[in-house]
Amino acid sequence: HYHLLGTDIEGCLPDFVRDLNALPPRALNALRGLSGTNFEKGYGLVRVLSGEKALEHAAYTLANPVAAGLVARAREWPGLSSVGMKYGKPVRVERPAVGLWSGKAGHAARRASQRSKRAAYACRTRLPEHAELVIERPPVLPKLTDAQVRAKVMRRLKARERAIAAERRRRGRTVLGARKASRVHYLSVPMREEMFVRNPTFSGVVHEARRAMAAAVTAFRRAYRAASRRFREGVRDVVFPAGTWLYRVRYQACCETAAPP
């Protein structure tokens, strides 16, 4: 699984996660000669209630390989991570030349394909040859610059790395290391997995904010169930609560307008 901290400005998170969970597995399956999904169905969504928690989640996400005992510092992790990126600074990403695209490129290079003009259709794809990836700062601390907010996240990351290292020393454990971690077979699974654990839907520091959000979630679910029941009974002008996605996108159902943050 992966950890991602983001802001859903246009209300398209389900579509975004669908594409994110679909294209990389297809590319990896083509590269490895496998089939099936790489990510479990569904995803855990936690709403962050405060700027303090947003910074905490940002550091937590970057420190995930460290907490897993794979590397001692987040920057040592060779996998996909934004630890070396800066807010607002684009990074150019090239379309892979392997997996889904390797066979097509080879087919296009064949002389027979070029003579028959099939080569022009061999590499058809809607994906651009390159794209720019930009990470944006969390919508917190408006008086600080992007660099200052990023520095706060990095300080929290280093503090978390030190805390994890201290706990590791206390238990007499060592990290696996990036080289050994990269050699772990991609089909291997953990020997033990936590089951029936709490699945939070929001995260906050202030107790009053958590209580208010818990009440809001309860009210949303109650209103959603009532509207869904009426919609299935044939009442097509029923109004769903703000935040409804499936009925709005699939059936063009009416929804309340969300209040400004």
XYZ file of C-alpha atoms in Angstrom:
261
model
C 0.000 0.000 0.000
C 1.025 3.624 -0.167
C 0.482 6.742 1.923
C -0.688 9.959 0.263
C -1.557 13.371 1.710
C -3.587 15.563 -0.598
C -6.368 18.122 -1.006
C -9.381 17.155 -3.128
C -10.253 20.558 -4.581
C -12.539 19.384 -7.406
C -14.228 16.446 -5.653
C -12.635 13.794 -7.877
C -10.774 11.702 -5.306
C -12.482 8.382 -6.213
C -11.571 8.827 -9.893
C -8.016 9.799 -8.958
C -7.526 6.748 -6.744
C -9.107 4.512 -9.397
C -6.574 5.620 -11.999
C -3.679 5.560 -9.543
C -4.538 2.016 -8.473
C -5.046 0.831 -12.057
C -2.267 2.113 -14.315
C 0.840 1.264 -12.218
C -0.377 -2.329 -11.612
C -0.988 -2.802 -15.331
C 2.514 -1.546 -16.078
C 4.035 -3.772 -13.381
C 2.054 -6.804 -14.549
C 3.284 -6.272 -18.101
C 6.839 -5.981 -16.806
C 6.596 -9.116 -14.639
C 4.339 -11.237 -16.823
C 1.559 -11.390 -14.226
C -2.105 -10.474 -13.975
C -4.379 -9.206 -11.241
C -4.303 -6.207 -8.959
C -1.414 -4.895 -6.882
C -3.571 -2.985 -4.403
C -6.498 -4.204 -2.352
C -9.936 -2.917 -3.265
C -10.914 0.282 -1.510
C -8.774 2.732 0.400
C -8.582 4.279 3.821
C -9.549 7.957 3.821
C -8.705 10.080 6.858
C -9.821 13.720 6.902
C -7.283 16.014 8.559
C -8.953 18.578 10.812
C -6.136 21.040 11.565
C -2.900 22.477 10.212
C -0.975 20.880 13.056
C -2.279 17.462 12.076
C -1.556 18.135 8.391
C 2.132 18.708 9.158
C 2.143 15.622 11.365
C 0.644 13.484 8.606
C 3.136 14.850 6.064
C 6.070 13.815 8.260
C 4.411 10.477 9.059
C 3.978 9.720 5.360
C 7.607 10.504 4.530
C 8.845 8.449 7.498
C 6.872 5.338 6.559
C 9.911 3.356 5.227
C 11.785 4.247 8.424
C 8.928 3.150 10.669
C 8.766 -0.140 8.752
C 12.417 -0.829 9.601
C 13.572 -0.735 5.986
C 15.966 2.229 6.165
C 17.341 4.487 8.895
C 16.463 7.754 7.127
C 13.694 8.578 4.693
C 16.157 9.889 2.093
C 17.762 6.425 1.893
C 14.585 4.839 0.597
C 14.973 4.083 -3.157
C 11.243 3.740 -3.772
C 8.775 6.422 -4.747
C 8.813 9.272 -2.234
C 8.506 13.049 -2.259
C 11.117 13.491 0.482
C 13.550 15.150 -1.932
C 10.971 17.449 -3.525
C 10.076 21.046 -2.708
C 6.646 22.632 -2.657
C 5.782 24.267 -5.954
C 8.904 22.997 -7.778
C 7.987 20.783 -10.768
C 9.791 17.512 -11.423
C 9.867 16.164 -14.975
C 8.750 12.524 -15.194
C 9.383 10.500 -18.345
C 6.983 7.842 -19.571
C 8.548 4.412 -18.895
C 10.100 2.589 -21.823
C 9.441 -0.813 -20.240
C 6.411 -2.874 -19.367
C 3.346 -1.752 -21.294
C 5.401 0.251 -23.764
C 8.467 -1.934 -24.411
C 6.831 -4.356 -26.838
C 5.114 -1.596 -28.759
C 8.363 0.280 -29.212
C 10.064 -2.853 -30.506
C 7.190 -3.519 -32.870
C 7.363 0.010 -34.230
C 11.079 -0.385 -34.936
C 10.600 -3.442 -37.152
C 11.243 -2.773 -40.832
C 8.219 -4.816 -41.835
C 6.010 -2.655 -39.647
C 7.491 0.486 -41.129
C 6.988 -0.747 -44.692
C 3.379 -1.691 -44.017
C 2.856 1.554 -42.103
C 1.698 -0.416 -39.056
C 4.483 1.262 -37.088
C 2.440 4.453 -36.912
C -0.159 2.617 -34.831
C 2.181 0.550 -32.661
C 2.819 3.107 -29.929
C -0.595 4.698 -29.687
C -1.307 5.852 -26.161
C -3.076 8.718 -24.484
C -0.245 9.097 -22.008
C 2.216 11.895 -22.813
C 5.906 11.171 -23.286
C 6.613 13.197 -20.180
C 4.718 15.047 -17.470
C 5.495 17.422 -14.639
C 4.809 16.405 -11.056
C 4.322 19.213 -8.556
C 3.599 18.779 -4.867
C 1.691 21.608 -3.234
C 1.938 22.679 0.370
C -0.904 21.786 2.714
C -3.410 24.669 2.957
C -2.093 25.732 6.370
C 0.064 28.500 7.859
C -0.723 31.104 5.150
C 1.792 33.609 6.564
C 4.709 31.258 5.882
C 6.377 30.689 2.514
C 6.441 27.325 0.768
C 10.055 26.838 1.835
C 9.236 27.604 5.466
C 6.339 25.145 5.541
C 8.501 22.480 3.915
C 11.223 23.144 6.493
C 8.698 22.536 9.271
C 7.784 19.191 7.718
C 11.449 18.219 7.399
C 12.100 19.072 11.052
C 9.214 16.887 12.103
C 10.517 14.125 9.856
C 13.971 14.241 11.448
C 12.410 14.197 14.920
C 10.377 11.134 13.984
C 13.466 9.437 12.539
C 15.317 10.033 15.822
C 12.398 8.683 17.861
C 12.192 5.555 15.709
C 15.970 5.057 15.955
C 15.818 5.320 19.755
C 13.034 2.744 19.925
C 14.965 0.488 17.551
C 18.064 0.652 19.758
C 15.970 -0.049 22.849
C 14.692 -3.234 21.255
C 18.102 -4.193 19.894
C 16.966 -4.173 16.279
C 18.574 -2.973 13.051
C 17.181 -1.776 9.738
C 16.992 -4.050 6.727
C 18.734 -1.556 4.434
C 17.799 -0.269 0.985
C 19.834 -2.887 -0.890
C 18.302 -5.869 0.894
C 14.849 -4.305 0.767
C 15.086 -4.021 -3.024
C 15.855 -7.753 -3.202
C 12.672 -8.802 -1.409
C 10.451 -10.651 -3.882
C 7.434 -8.656 -4.948
C 5.099 -11.603 -4.273
C 6.168 -11.977 -0.655
C 3.636 -10.985 2.014
C 3.956 -10.238 5.734
C 3.798 -13.282 7.987
C 1.358 -11.494 10.270
C -1.209 -8.839 9.502
C -3.294 -6.807 11.915
C -6.965 -7.635 11.539
C -10.123 -5.974 12.857
C -8.309 -2.781 13.826
C -9.830 0.686 14.052
C -10.367 2.400 10.706
C -10.412 6.164 11.443
C -12.144 8.609 9.103
C -10.731 11.840 10.562
C -7.732 13.045 12.542
C -7.404 16.094 14.776
C -5.664 17.570 17.800
C -8.428 19.569 19.498
C -10.966 17.409 21.317
C -13.867 19.711 20.447
C -13.005 19.514 16.744
C -12.961 15.725 16.864
C -16.322 15.623 18.608
C -17.804 18.043 16.072
C -16.475 15.981 13.168
C -17.784 12.751 14.700
C -21.214 14.353 14.936
C -20.936 15.602 11.332
C -19.984 12.139 10.052
C -22.904 10.577 11.914
C -25.306 13.194 10.518
C -23.979 12.684 6.978
C -24.400 8.918 7.113
C -27.915 9.237 8.499
C -28.930 11.732 5.790
C -27.203 9.695 3.073
C -29.005 6.487 4.033
C -32.350 8.267 4.113
C -31.775 9.912 0.708
C -30.502 6.656 -0.788
C -33.595 4.804 0.403
C -35.922 7.405 -1.124
C -33.934 7.455 -4.388
C -34.252 3.677 -4.727
C -37.974 4.037 -4.100
C -38.180 6.234 -7.195
C -38.013 9.729 -5.709
C -35.551 11.237 -8.161
C -35.622 14.800 -6.828
C -34.430 13.815 -3.358
C -31.465 15.910 -2.201
C -28.359 14.096 -0.955
C -26.067 15.641 1.656
C -22.961 17.553 0.596
C -20.076 15.161 0.028
C -22.110 12.533 -1.850
C -20.131 11.216 -4.801
C -21.502 8.006 -6.349
C -25.126 9.096 -6.732
C -24.030 12.483 -8.037
C -21.624 11.101 -10.648
C -23.456 7.962 -11.723
C -27.082 9.096 -11.503
C -26.786 12.918 -11.562
C -28.631 13.100 -8.244
C -29.210 16.462 -6.557
C -26.800 17.308 -3.745
C -26.515 20.038 -1.167
C -23.813 22.651 -1.671
C -20.898 22.285 0.706
C -20.242 25.198 3.022
C -16.946 27.051 2.463
C -14.059 25.836 4.666
